Each structure stands twice: as structure tokens, then as C-alpha cells.
Amino acid sequence: MSRPVCLSDNKDVIDQSSFWDTNGVNWDAHRIGWAIAGGCAALTLIISVISVGRHCRSYTKPREQRQILRILYMPPVYAIISFFSYRFFRNFTYYSFIEVAYEAVTISAFLLLIIEYVAATASDRRAENAVARKDKRPLPIPFCCWRYRPTKAYFMYTVKWSVLQYVIFRPLISIVGIVCQKYDVLCESAGFSIYYANVYLEAVDFVSITFALYGLLVFYGLMSEELKGRRPLAKFLCIKLIVMFTFYQSFVFSALEGRVIKETTYWTATNIADGLNALAICIEMVIFAGLMMWAYTPAEYRRKAGTPPTSIWRPLWDSINYSDFAREIWGSLRFFFTGKQQQPEARDKLNFGQAFGVEGAPRVAGSNSEFAVRNPAARPSYDEHLHLAAYDAESYALADTGKPEQSDMGGAQERYAYSPGRAS
């Protein structure tokens, strides 16, 4: 059986008129849509710049806020690319592949964000220790017949890989799709024909995003108690509703091709359906930019009184530096192939005074902790490496003589027991 002919999405004849001419603006339907799309894209950009700027100027928790910034970029990225796909409608497919690739970034950033939320509830700020409090439980539907144990080492690596694999496969699918479109072997107009690449790319994308969303569902269901008060559902819906709207409205407009949507002199029915989809996305991104400003509010990251605003350059660099994605992906792959667990990253440390709530306790060098306080009059001699020893009679007797006892920490430090009435 021979391969069916792929019908072109574009017409050979091209509209030669410009947006402006000697008589003013050519206000036909296409140019009205062009103006609306451009205005909405500009408004989305303004709202998002305000949201991003507020986080950048109060960058108090970098590990959380770098992920938030990546998520806040989603509406302007979608709006700007959709505007160009409307303006240059003959190249709509190329723009749509670039646009949807950013979806993988936002979903992966959301997972790392809620992992940081969970880590904040653990004593040493590691999500693995927060997960260790959980018992064995069944998987969500449709695999509820199987049970998993969160305390096993494989759990966190599997969750991370299930989501972060999408940040690998989705851009690769987009790159392959662009190449296929260039050489006329993609053929979206053929639907799910086995003779063209579109059906295979759609299948891989479906499997990849299904794994990603299921991994998010498993982790959220497990750690829902720890995530209370952080509005995780509202934050996730801001992302997922964008994906759902763009997918389902594209399906609706495609279904209307040739029935309600008719071709014109310069535009095929596919051109018009793609243009309506792009216009709808531009309008919707204004709403989603506002929703994200509310859901990802910088209010919980306010600077302490008297602290100067953060320079915007470091937060912006952190948000486009995807080394944390690469590190998590490599750690998961290394565990699966070698069984070696990833070394935990150095996190903010609390010294003795901070841990016991002593006001004015000095900050550990290099710490980004929100507990840090700078007070020149505060006692500067706290040592975070000293540990309280168990009471024993011999140590207590030595304290009365004032003679030091060598500690069991290699002799590097000396330990004194507290004696009533003895000067400190």
C-alpha cells in the first residue's frame, strides 16, 4: 500500500498587503486579531515582569524561588511565541513545537519546588528524611493493587526521574518534529497515519507526560500533610490549566476545520484554526499571568526589616541555570545503574545559638538561612560542631577541679561539665 499524499497546510498564493498602507491600517479580521494578540502578549509580559521582579528583589530562599521564577516565565513564553505563530502563521508548526517544550521545564520546576517545601519540614532540611516518616501504602489509581515503601532509597530517585525525564524527551520530540516538518514527513494534517512521523511523536509524548504527571501525583499524595499552607494545588493548577486549555482548544479548532472553519483566498482552514488557537492562547495568558501572581506570591519571602533588596541578576541567572536539573537527572540515572546514592547538597546550617532560639546568634558563614541575624553585640563564640555529652560522675567531678577532660572527638576539643555556682 502506497503512502498517502500529505496535504499542505498553506496555500501557494500569499497576501502581499502590509499592516499599514497609505490609507491607514487594513482593519480586516486577520489584522484585528493581530492587534489583539500583540496587545495581550504585551500585557502578559508586563504582569509577569512585575511578578518576577518582586521575587528577584526579595530573593531570600534561592532553592525555592529559582523554581518559582521558572514557572512564572510560562505565561510570557506562551504568549510571545503564540503571537509570533499568529503573525507568521505559515510557520505555525515550528513555533508550536518550541512553545510546548517549555511545559517540561515548568512541570519539572514544580516538582523540585514541592520537594523543597517538604524538605523545610525535616530537621536537617532534607526531603528524604521527611519521607522517612511515611509508612508503606498503595499507589494511586490505576495501579492501586501495588504498594510502595517511601522509606526505600529508590523512591525519591524514581519520583524525580519520572518527572525529570520529561525535560529530556519533550525538547527532543520538538527537535525531531521540527526536522520532520522541514522535510515534509511530519504531516499533522494526516492525523495519526502510520506513514508519517506525527503519530509516533504523539505516542512518545503521551507516554512521557503520563509518567511525569503520575510521579507528581504519587509525591503529592504522599506528602500532602507537609504541603498544607503552601497552596500546592493552586500552584499546580496554574500550570496544568495552561496545558489543558492549549491542548483541548487545539483539538476543538481542528475538529471545526472544513465544517465551520472554511478556507479563504490566502488562508487554508488549517491556517485559520491555528490562528484562532494562537489568538486564544494570547488572551488566556493574561488571565494566567494574574493567577500566577496570586498563587506564587512573594509575600512569604519578605526581606527582614533593614535588609537591602537583592540584585536582580543573581536570581535571573539562577532561574536560567539548569545545572540543578542535570544534577538530579544524573543522580537518578547513577542510582538505577550503579546503586550508588547521590551525596546530599550542602544546605543552610544553624549554629547552637540559632537552634536553641538565642536572639542575636551569629550566622554561619556562607549560610542563606532566613534565621541569620547580624548583631555586633551578640556572643560570637558559638561552635556548631560541639555536641552535648551525656552526664557522668567523673566528668562532673573534674569540673569542680577545673581540669579539662579530653573529649572523645579526637582530642581536638575540650569539654567542661556544668557545675552549680561555677563561673562560666
PDB file of C-alpha atoms in Angstrom, residues 73-261:
ATOM      1  CA  TYR A  73       8.115  32.578  32.836  1.00  0.00           C
ATOM      2  CA  MET A  74       5.482  30.235  31.415  1.00  0.00           C
ATOM      3  CA  PRO A  75       2.705  32.755  30.548  1.00  0.00           C
ATOM      4  CA  PRO A  76       5.001  35.261  28.769  1.00  0.00           C
ATOM      5  CA  VAL A  77       6.802  32.463  26.903  1.00  0.00           C
ATOM      6  CA  TYR A  78       3.490  31.059  25.678  1.00  0.00           C
ATOM      7  CA  ALA A  79       2.049  34.500  24.878  1.00  0.00           C
ATOM      8  CA  ILE A  80       5.057  35.768  22.922  1.00  0.00           C
ATOM      9  CA  ILE A  81       5.508  32.561  20.913  1.00  0.00           C
ATOM     10  CA  SER A  82       1.759  32.415  20.203  1.00  0.00           C
ATOM     11  CA  PHE A  83       1.847  35.988  18.941  1.00  0.00           C
ATOM     12  CA  PHE A  84       4.636  35.137  16.503  1.00  0.00           C
ATOM     13  CA  SER A  85       2.851  31.947  15.450  1.00  0.00           C
ATOM     14  CA  TYR A  86      -0.223  34.088  14.676  1.00  0.00           C
ATOM     15  CA  ARG A  87       1.823  36.716  12.868  1.00  0.00           C
ATOM     16  CA  PHE A  88       3.833  34.169  10.850  1.00  0.00           C
ATOM     17  CA  PHE A  89       1.045  31.643  10.529  1.00  0.00           C
ATOM     18  CA  ARG A  90       2.690  29.765   7.656  1.00  0.00           C
ATOM     19  CA  ASN A  91       5.342  28.585  10.155  1.00  0.00           C
ATOM     20  CA  PHE A  92       2.879  27.814  12.939  1.00  0.00           C
ATOM     21  CA  THR A  93       4.104  24.221  13.449  1.00  0.00           C
ATOM     22  CA  TYR A  94       7.663  25.315  14.199  1.00  0.00           C
ATOM     23  CA  TYR A  95       6.523  27.810  16.815  1.00  0.00           C
ATOM     24  CA  SER A  96       4.149  25.325  18.445  1.00  0.00           C
ATOM     25  CA  PHE A  97       6.984  22.815  18.935  1.00  0.00           C
ATOM     26  CA  ILE A  98       9.122  25.475  20.629  1.00  0.00           C
ATOM     27  CA  GLU A  99       6.231  26.615  22.820  1.00  0.00           C
ATOM     28  CA  VAL A 100       5.260  23.210  24.173  1.00  0.00           C
ATOM     29  CA  ALA A 101       8.875  22.353  25.055  1.00  0.00           C
ATOM     30  CA  TYR A 102       8.736  24.863  27.920  1.00  0.00           C
ATOM     31  CA  GLU A 103       5.923  22.875  29.506  1.00  0.00           C
ATOM     32  CA  ALA A 104       8.510  20.270  30.536  1.00  0.00           C
ATOM     33  CA  VAL A 105      10.577  22.924  32.312  1.00  0.00           C
ATOM     34  CA  THR A 106       7.644  24.178  34.377  1.00  0.00           C
ATOM     35  CA  ILE A 107       6.461  20.700  35.422  1.00  0.00           C
ATOM     36  CA  SER A 108       9.999  19.738  36.478  1.00  0.00           C
ATOM     37  CA  ALA A 109      10.445  23.032  38.323  1.00  0.00           C
ATOM     38  CA  PHE A 110       7.179  22.446  40.174  1.00  0.00           C
ATOM     39  CA  LEU A 111       8.370  19.026  41.393  1.00  0.00           C
ATOM     40  CA  LEU A 112      11.651  20.483  42.696  1.00  0.00           C
ATOM     41  CA  LEU A 113       9.689  23.299  44.339  1.00  0.00           C
ATOM     42  CA  ILE A 114       7.407  21.000  46.342  1.00  0.00           C
ATOM     43  CA  ILE A 115      10.430  18.856  47.262  1.00  0.00           C
ATOM     44  CA  GLU A 116      11.944  21.994  48.791  1.00  0.00           C
ATOM     45  CA  TYR A 117       8.675  22.665  50.634  1.00  0.00           C
ATOM     46  CA  VAL A 118       8.780  19.146  52.062  1.00  0.00           C
ATOM     47  CA  ALA A 119      12.482  19.428  52.937  1.00  0.00           C
ATOM     48  CA  ALA A 120      11.714  22.519  55.033  1.00  0.00           C
ATOM     49  CA  THR A 121       9.642  20.331  57.399  1.00  0.00           C
ATOM     50  CA  ALA A 122      12.552  17.955  58.136  1.00  0.00           C
ATOM     51  CA  SER A 123      15.065  18.543  60.924  1.00  0.00           C
ATOM     52  CA  ASP A 124      18.065  18.744  58.589  1.00  0.00           C
ATOM     53  CA  ARG A 125      16.073  20.141  55.646  1.00  0.00           C
ATOM     54  CA  ARG A 126      16.294  17.018  53.502  1.00  0.00           C
ATOM     55  CA  ALA A 127      13.182  15.702  51.787  1.00  0.00           C
ATOM     56  CA  GLU A 128      14.401  12.118  52.186  1.00  0.00           C
ATOM     57  CA  ASN A 129      14.184  12.425  55.974  1.00  0.00           C
ATOM     58  CA  ALA A 130      10.663  13.858  55.749  1.00  0.00           C
ATOM     59  CA  VAL A 131       9.645  10.936  53.527  1.00  0.00           C
ATOM     60  CA  ALA A 132      11.157   8.501  56.057  1.00  0.00           C
ATOM     61  CA  ARG A 133       8.233   9.248  58.381  1.00  0.00           C
ATOM     62  CA  LYS A 134       5.791   7.606  55.942  1.00  0.00           C
ATOM     63  CA  ASP A 135       4.531   4.037  56.002  1.00  0.00           C
ATOM     64  CA  LYS A 136       4.044   1.587  53.142  1.00  0.00           C
ATOM     65  CA  ARG A 137       0.987   2.490  51.050  1.00  0.00           C
ATOM     66  CA  PRO A 138      -0.766   1.671  47.741  1.00  0.00           C
ATOM     67  CA  LEU A 139      -0.064   3.526  44.535  1.00  0.00           C
ATOM     68  CA  PRO A 140      -2.748   5.869  43.170  1.00  0.00           C
ATOM     69  CA  ILE A 141      -5.295   4.668  40.612  1.00  0.00           C
ATOM     70  CA  PRO A 142      -4.960   2.734  38.292  1.00  0.00           C
ATOM     71  CA  PHE A 143      -2.075   0.873  39.998  1.00  0.00           C
ATOM     72  CA  CYS A 144      -3.672   0.748  43.441  1.00  0.00           C
ATOM     73  CA  CYS A 145      -3.158  -3.040  43.614  1.00  0.00           C
ATOM     74  CA  TRP A 146       0.577  -2.443  44.111  1.00  0.00           C
ATOM     75  CA  ARG A 147       2.116  -0.959  47.228  1.00  0.00           C
ATOM     76  CA  TYR A 148       5.329   1.006  47.629  1.00  0.00           C
ATOM     77  CA  ARG A 149       7.559   1.832  50.577  1.00  0.00           C
ATOM     78  CA  PRO A 150       8.613   5.524  50.671  1.00  0.00           C
ATOM     79  CA  THR A 151      11.490   4.804  53.051  1.00  0.00           C
ATOM     80  CA  LYS A 152      13.368   2.817  50.403  1.00  0.00           C
ATOM     81  CA  ALA A 153      16.198   4.630  48.631  1.00  0.00           C
ATOM     82  CA  TYR A 154      14.678   4.004  45.225  1.00  0.00           C
ATOM     83  CA  PHE A 155      11.535   6.022  45.992  1.00  0.00           C
ATOM     84  CA  MET A 156      12.880   9.578  45.723  1.00  0.00           C
ATOM     85  CA  TYR A 157      15.071   8.682  42.758  1.00  0.00           C
ATOM     86  CA  THR A 158      12.103   7.129  40.954  1.00  0.00           C
ATOM     87  CA  VAL A 159       9.847  10.126  41.631  1.00  0.00           C
ATOM     88  CA  LYS A 160      12.481  12.579  40.401  1.00  0.00           C
ATOM     89  CA  TRP A 161      13.266  10.555  37.294  1.00  0.00           C
ATOM     90  CA  SER A 162       9.590  10.010  36.432  1.00  0.00           C
ATOM     91  CA  VAL A 163       9.144  13.784  36.181  1.00  0.00           C
ATOM     92  CA  LEU A 164      12.559  14.955  35.023  1.00  0.00           C
ATOM     93  CA  GLN A 165      12.636  12.514  32.115  1.00  0.00           C
ATOM     94  CA  TYR A 166      10.035  14.781  30.527  1.00  0.00           C
ATOM     95  CA  VAL A 167      12.513  17.653  30.427  1.00  0.00           C
ATOM     96  CA  ILE A 168      14.673  15.377  28.250  1.00  0.00           C
ATOM     97  CA  PHE A 169      12.079  13.781  25.991  1.00  0.00           C
ATOM     98  CA  ARG A 170       9.831  16.784  25.335  1.00  0.00           C
ATOM     99  CA  PRO A 171      12.577  19.014  23.848  1.00  0.00           C
ATOM    100  CA  LEU A 172      13.874  16.033  21.857  1.00  0.00           C
ATOM    101  CA  ILE A 173      10.372  15.427  20.481  1.00  0.00           C
ATOM    102  CA  SER A 174      10.197  19.097  19.487  1.00  0.00           C
ATOM    103  CA  ILE A 175      13.577  18.960  17.732  1.00  0.00           C
ATOM    104  CA  VAL A 176      12.657  15.796  15.833  1.00  0.00           C
ATOM    105  CA  GLY A 177       9.266  17.308  14.953  1.00  0.00           C
ATOM    106  CA  ILE A 178      10.874  20.454  13.537  1.00  0.00           C
ATOM    107  CA  VAL A 179      13.235  18.356  11.398  1.00  0.00           C
ATOM    108  CA  CYS A 180      10.346  16.193  10.189  1.00  0.00           C
ATOM    109  CA  GLN A 181       8.303  19.267   9.306  1.00  0.00           C
ATOM    110  CA  LYS A 182      11.244  20.679   7.375  1.00  0.00           C
ATOM    111  CA  TYR A 183      11.469  17.526   5.261  1.00  0.00           C
ATOM    112  CA  ASP A 184       7.686  17.113   4.905  1.00  0.00           C
ATOM    113  CA  VAL A 185       7.437  13.820   6.780  1.00  0.00           C
ATOM    114  CA  LEU A 186       5.561  15.112   9.853  1.00  0.00           C
ATOM    115  CA  CYS A 187       2.184  15.749   8.189  1.00  0.00           C
ATOM    116  CA  GLU A 188      -0.112  16.774  11.051  1.00  0.00           C
ATOM    117  CA  SER A 189      -2.939  17.083   8.532  1.00  0.00           C
ATOM    118  CA  ALA A 190      -2.809  13.292   8.022  1.00  0.00           C
ATOM    119  CA  GLY A 191      -3.839  12.760  11.634  1.00  0.00           C
ATOM    120  CA  PHE A 192      -2.493   9.520  13.068  1.00  0.00           C
ATOM    121  CA  SER A 193      -1.368   7.959   9.831  1.00  0.00           C
ATOM    122  CA  ILE A 194       1.300   5.314  10.348  1.00  0.00           C
ATOM    123  CA  TYR A 195       3.063   6.565   7.213  1.00  0.00           C
ATOM    124  CA  TYR A 196       4.109   9.872   8.819  1.00  0.00           C
ATOM    125  CA  ALA A 197       6.092  10.844  11.909  1.00  0.00           C
ATOM    126  CA  ASN A 198       3.344  12.721  13.734  1.00  0.00           C
ATOM    127  CA  VAL A 199       1.670   9.616  15.201  1.00  0.00           C
ATOM    128  CA  TYR A 200       4.942   8.286  16.645  1.00  0.00           C
ATOM    129  CA  LEU A 201       5.959  11.616  18.175  1.00  0.00           C
ATOM    130  CA  GLU A 202       2.499  11.984  19.735  1.00  0.00           C
ATOM    131  CA  ALA A 203       2.749   8.473  21.207  1.00  0.00           C
ATOM    132  CA  VAL A 204       6.146   9.114  22.797  1.00  0.00           C
ATOM    133  CA  ASP A 205       4.946  12.469  24.146  1.00  0.00           C
ATOM    134  CA  PHE A 206       1.820  10.875  25.632  1.00  0.00           C
ATOM    135  CA  VAL A 207       3.792   8.184  27.469  1.00  0.00           C
ATOM    136  CA  SER A 208       6.386  10.670  28.723  1.00  0.00           C
ATOM    137  CA  ILE A 209       3.947  13.223  30.126  1.00  0.00           C
ATOM    138  CA  THR A 210       1.814  10.446  31.645  1.00  0.00           C
ATOM    139  CA  PHE A 211       4.805   9.237  33.657  1.00  0.00           C
ATOM    140  CA  ALA A 212       5.612  12.824  34.683  1.00  0.00           C
ATOM    141  CA  LEU A 213       2.111  13.614  35.930  1.00  0.00           C
ATOM    142  CA  TYR A 214       1.801  10.266  37.700  1.00  0.00           C
ATOM    143  CA  GLY A 215       5.094  10.870  39.521  1.00  0.00           C
ATOM    144  CA  LEU A 216       3.804  14.254  40.677  1.00  0.00           C
ATOM    145  CA  LEU A 217       0.545  12.652  41.823  1.00  0.00           C
ATOM    146  CA  VAL A 218       2.373   9.984  43.865  1.00  0.00           C
ATOM    147  CA  PHE A 219       4.608  12.527  45.621  1.00  0.00           C
ATOM    148  CA  TYR A 220       1.783  14.982  46.286  1.00  0.00           C
ATOM    149  CA  GLY A 221      -0.484  12.256  47.688  1.00  0.00           C
ATOM    150  CA  LEU A 222       2.287  11.056  49.985  1.00  0.00           C
ATOM    151  CA  MET A 223       3.339  14.478  51.297  1.00  0.00           C
ATOM    152  CA  SER A 224       0.001  16.319  51.323  1.00  0.00           C
ATOM    153  CA  GLU A 225       0.188  16.906  55.095  1.00  0.00           C
ATOM    154  CA  GLU A 226       3.619  18.529  54.827  1.00  0.00           C
ATOM    155  CA  LEU A 227       2.430  20.733  51.958  1.00  0.00           C
ATOM    156  CA  LYS A 228      -0.515  22.233  53.828  1.00  0.00           C
ATOM    157  CA  GLY A 229      -0.401  26.005  53.920  1.00  0.00           C
ATOM    158  CA  ARG A 230       1.752  26.243  50.765  1.00  0.00           C
ATOM    159  CA  ARG A 231      -1.207  26.121  48.320  1.00  0.00           C
ATOM    160  CA  PRO A 232       0.326  23.371  46.153  1.00  0.00           C
ATOM    161  CA  LEU A 233      -2.935  22.625  44.352  1.00  0.00           C
ATOM    162  CA  ALA A 234      -3.438  26.251  43.282  1.00  0.00           C
ATOM    163  CA  LYS A 235       0.177  26.433  42.149  1.00  0.00           C
ATOM    164  CA  PHE A 236      -0.107  23.233  40.126  1.00  0.00           C
ATOM    165  CA  LEU A 237      -3.447  24.190  38.547  1.00  0.00           C
ATOM    166  CA  CYS A 238      -1.902  27.399  37.212  1.00  0.00           C
ATOM    167  CA  ILE A 239       0.479  25.204  35.216  1.00  0.00           C
ATOM    168  CA  LYS A 240      -1.822  22.365  34.287  1.00  0.00           C
ATOM    169  CA  LEU A 241      -4.732  24.568  33.208  1.00  0.00           C
ATOM    170  CA  ILE A 242      -2.458  26.256  30.670  1.00  0.00           C
ATOM    171  CA  VAL A 243      -1.553  22.849  29.249  1.00  0.00           C
ATOM    172  CA  MET A 244      -5.174  21.673  29.269  1.00  0.00           C
ATOM    173  CA  PHE A 245      -6.545  24.819  27.628  1.00  0.00           C
ATOM    174  CA  THR A 246      -3.955  24.793  24.853  1.00  0.00           C
ATOM    175  CA  PHE A 247      -4.484  21.081  24.170  1.00  0.00           C
ATOM    176  CA  TYR A 248      -8.275  20.944  24.203  1.00  0.00           C
ATOM    177  CA  GLN A 249      -8.876  24.170  22.307  1.00  0.00           C
ATOM    178  CA  SER A 250      -6.428  22.988  19.643  1.00  0.00           C
ATOM    179  CA  PHE A 251      -8.464  19.785  19.390  1.00  0.00           C
ATOM    180  CA  VAL A 252     -11.734  21.753  19.115  1.00  0.00           C
ATOM    181  CA  PHE A 253     -10.451  24.110  16.405  1.00  0.00           C
ATOM    182  CA  SER A 254      -9.026  21.174  14.448  1.00  0.00           C
ATOM    183  CA  ALA A 255     -12.390  19.403  14.645  1.00  0.00           C
ATOM    184  CA  LEU A 256     -14.081  22.502  13.193  1.00  0.00           C
ATOM    185  CA  GLU A 257     -11.819  22.595  10.132  1.00  0.00           C
ATOM    186  CA  GLY A 258     -13.794  22.141   6.933  1.00  0.00           C
ATOM    187  CA  ARG A 259     -17.096  22.180   8.825  1.00  0.00           C
ATOM    188  CA  VAL A 260     -17.408  25.579  10.498  1.00  0.00           C
ATOM    189  CA  ILE A 261     -13.990  26.977   9.586  1.00  0.00           C
TER     190      ILE A 261
END
